[in-house]
Coordinates of C-alpha atoms in Angstrom, one line a residue:
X1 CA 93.6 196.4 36.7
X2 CA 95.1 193.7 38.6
X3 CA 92.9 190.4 38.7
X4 CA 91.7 189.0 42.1
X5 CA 92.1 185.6 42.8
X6 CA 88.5 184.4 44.7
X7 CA 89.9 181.1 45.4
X8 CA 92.3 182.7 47.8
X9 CA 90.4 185.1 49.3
X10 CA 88.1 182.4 50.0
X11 CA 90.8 180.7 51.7
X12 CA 91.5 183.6 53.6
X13 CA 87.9 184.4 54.9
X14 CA 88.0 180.4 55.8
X15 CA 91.1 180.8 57.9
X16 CA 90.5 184.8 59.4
X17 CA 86.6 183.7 60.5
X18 CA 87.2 180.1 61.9
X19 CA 85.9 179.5 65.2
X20 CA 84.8 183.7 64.8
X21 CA 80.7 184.4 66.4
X22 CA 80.9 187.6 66.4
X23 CA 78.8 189.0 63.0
X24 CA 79.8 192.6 63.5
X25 CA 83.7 191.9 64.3
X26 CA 83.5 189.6 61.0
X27 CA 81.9 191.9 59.0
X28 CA 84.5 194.6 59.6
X29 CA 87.4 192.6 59.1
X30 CA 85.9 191.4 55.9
X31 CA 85.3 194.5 54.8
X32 CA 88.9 195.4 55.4
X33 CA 90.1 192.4 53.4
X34 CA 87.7 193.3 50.3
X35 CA 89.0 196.7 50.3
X36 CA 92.8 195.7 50.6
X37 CA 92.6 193.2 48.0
X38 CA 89.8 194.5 45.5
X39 CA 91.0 197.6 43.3
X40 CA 89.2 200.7 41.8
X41 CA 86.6 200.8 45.2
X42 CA 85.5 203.6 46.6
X43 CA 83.3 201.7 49.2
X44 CA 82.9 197.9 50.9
X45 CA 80.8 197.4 53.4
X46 CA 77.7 195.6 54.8
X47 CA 74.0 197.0 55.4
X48 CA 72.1 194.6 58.4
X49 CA 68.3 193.6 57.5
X50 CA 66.4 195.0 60.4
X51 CA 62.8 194.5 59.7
X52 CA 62.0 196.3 56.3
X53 CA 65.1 198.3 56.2
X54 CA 68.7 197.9 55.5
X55 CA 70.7 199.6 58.5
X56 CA 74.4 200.4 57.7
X57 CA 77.0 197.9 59.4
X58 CA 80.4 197.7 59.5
X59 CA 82.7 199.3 56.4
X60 CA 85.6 201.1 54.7
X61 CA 85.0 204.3 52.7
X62 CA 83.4 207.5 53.3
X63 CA 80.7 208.3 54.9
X64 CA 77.5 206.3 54.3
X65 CA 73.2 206.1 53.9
X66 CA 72.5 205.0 57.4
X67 CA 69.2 203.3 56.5
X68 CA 67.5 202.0 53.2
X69 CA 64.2 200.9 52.5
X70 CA 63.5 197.3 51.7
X71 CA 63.4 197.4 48.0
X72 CA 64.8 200.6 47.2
X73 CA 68.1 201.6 45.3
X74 CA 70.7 198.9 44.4
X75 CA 71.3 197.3 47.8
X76 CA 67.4 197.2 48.9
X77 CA 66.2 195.7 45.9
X78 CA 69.3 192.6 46.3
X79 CA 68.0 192.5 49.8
X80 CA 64.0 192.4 48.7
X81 CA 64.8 189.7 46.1
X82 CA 67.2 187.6 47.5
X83 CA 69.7 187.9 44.7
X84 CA 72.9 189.8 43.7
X85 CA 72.8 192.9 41.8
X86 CA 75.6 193.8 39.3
X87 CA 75.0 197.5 37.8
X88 CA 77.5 199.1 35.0
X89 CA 76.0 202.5 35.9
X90 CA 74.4 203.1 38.5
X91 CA 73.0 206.4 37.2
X92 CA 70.5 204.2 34.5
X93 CA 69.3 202.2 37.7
X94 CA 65.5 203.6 38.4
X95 CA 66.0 204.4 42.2
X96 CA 69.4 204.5 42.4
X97 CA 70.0 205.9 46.6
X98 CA 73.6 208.1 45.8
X99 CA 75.3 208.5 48.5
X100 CA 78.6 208.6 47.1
X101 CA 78.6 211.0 43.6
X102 CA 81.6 209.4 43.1
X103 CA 80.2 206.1 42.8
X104 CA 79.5 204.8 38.9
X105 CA 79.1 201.0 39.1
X106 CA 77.9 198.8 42.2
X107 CA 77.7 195.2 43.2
X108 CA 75.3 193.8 45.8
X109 CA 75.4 190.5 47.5
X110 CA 73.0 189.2 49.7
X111 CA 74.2 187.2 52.9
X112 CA 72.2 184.8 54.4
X113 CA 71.5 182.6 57.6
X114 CA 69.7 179.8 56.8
X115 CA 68.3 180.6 53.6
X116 CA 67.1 184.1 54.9
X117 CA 68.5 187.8 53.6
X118 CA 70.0 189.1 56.9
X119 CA 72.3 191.5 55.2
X120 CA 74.2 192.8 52.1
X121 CA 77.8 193.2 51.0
X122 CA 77.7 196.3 48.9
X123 CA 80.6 197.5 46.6
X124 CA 80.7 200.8 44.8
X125 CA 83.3 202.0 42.6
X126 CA 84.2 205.3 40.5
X127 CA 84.8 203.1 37.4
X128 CA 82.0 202.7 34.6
X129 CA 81.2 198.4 34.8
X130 CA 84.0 197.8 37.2
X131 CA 82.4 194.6 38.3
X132 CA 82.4 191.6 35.4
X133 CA 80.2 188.5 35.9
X134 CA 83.8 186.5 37.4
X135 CA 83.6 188.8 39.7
X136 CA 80.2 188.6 40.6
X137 CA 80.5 184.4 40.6
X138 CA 83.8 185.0 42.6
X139 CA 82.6 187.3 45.3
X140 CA 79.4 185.3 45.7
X141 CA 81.6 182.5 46.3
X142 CA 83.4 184.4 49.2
X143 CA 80.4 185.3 50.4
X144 CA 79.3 181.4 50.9
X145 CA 82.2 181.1 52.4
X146 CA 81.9 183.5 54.9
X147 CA 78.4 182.3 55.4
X148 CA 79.4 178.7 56.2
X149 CA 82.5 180.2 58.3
X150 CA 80.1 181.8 60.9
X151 CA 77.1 179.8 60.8
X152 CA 77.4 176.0 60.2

């Protein structure tokens, strides 16, 4: 597998999102970027908070859950409690929401504006623990980034 260097796509998200107010336009070109650059995906995208669901928002892969409970599956409970999720297989997660089969490991970040969950960056894969706590510190750091591009 070829390693991902965070610090540059950091850089990259800086310099693609600068003076960029559009959340939806940002998301999908983000999306894009994580899906060019990240290996061994089968999915990238973002779910919008919209009251006590998760509503699907821009990505790239196949076809997608359109909503998702607040609190359920992978991506609903990052969103619920405000922090990442990072499953080896997603089959041993109690509520797992498959809407790939293909998918075996996930990551899910929360984004936030000012402090509140107003989406989540969710990445599936086909691997078995495809995502490794540097990635998890490194994609939460793009995420920050992408953050402080749009809203500071």
């Amino acid at each position: 597998m070829t390693s991902v260097c965070y610090d540059t796509l950091a850089r990259q998200t800086e310099a693609l999102f600068a003076g960029e107010d559009n959340l939806i336009s940002a998301m999908a070109n983000f999306s894009a970027l994580l899906n060019e650059h990240l290996h061994d995906l089968n999915w990238v995208g973002f779910y919008l908070r919209e009251d006590e669901q998760l509503i699907l928002g821009p990505f790239q892969g196949k076809v997608a859950c359109t909503r998702i409970p607040m609190g359920k599956g992978v991506c609903g409970t990052a969103a619920q409690t405000n922090s990442t999720q990072r499953v080896a297989d997603v089959h041993q997660f109690e509520g797992h929401i498959a809407c790939d089969s293909a998918s075996n490991s996930e990551i899910v970040i929360p984004m936030r504006r000012n402090g509140e969950v107003i989406a989540v960056l969710d990445i599936d894969s086909p691997l078995f623990d495809r995502f490794s706590a540097a990635d998890q510190i490194g994609l939460e750091s793009v995420i920050k980034t992408l953050e402080s591009t749009l809203f500071d």
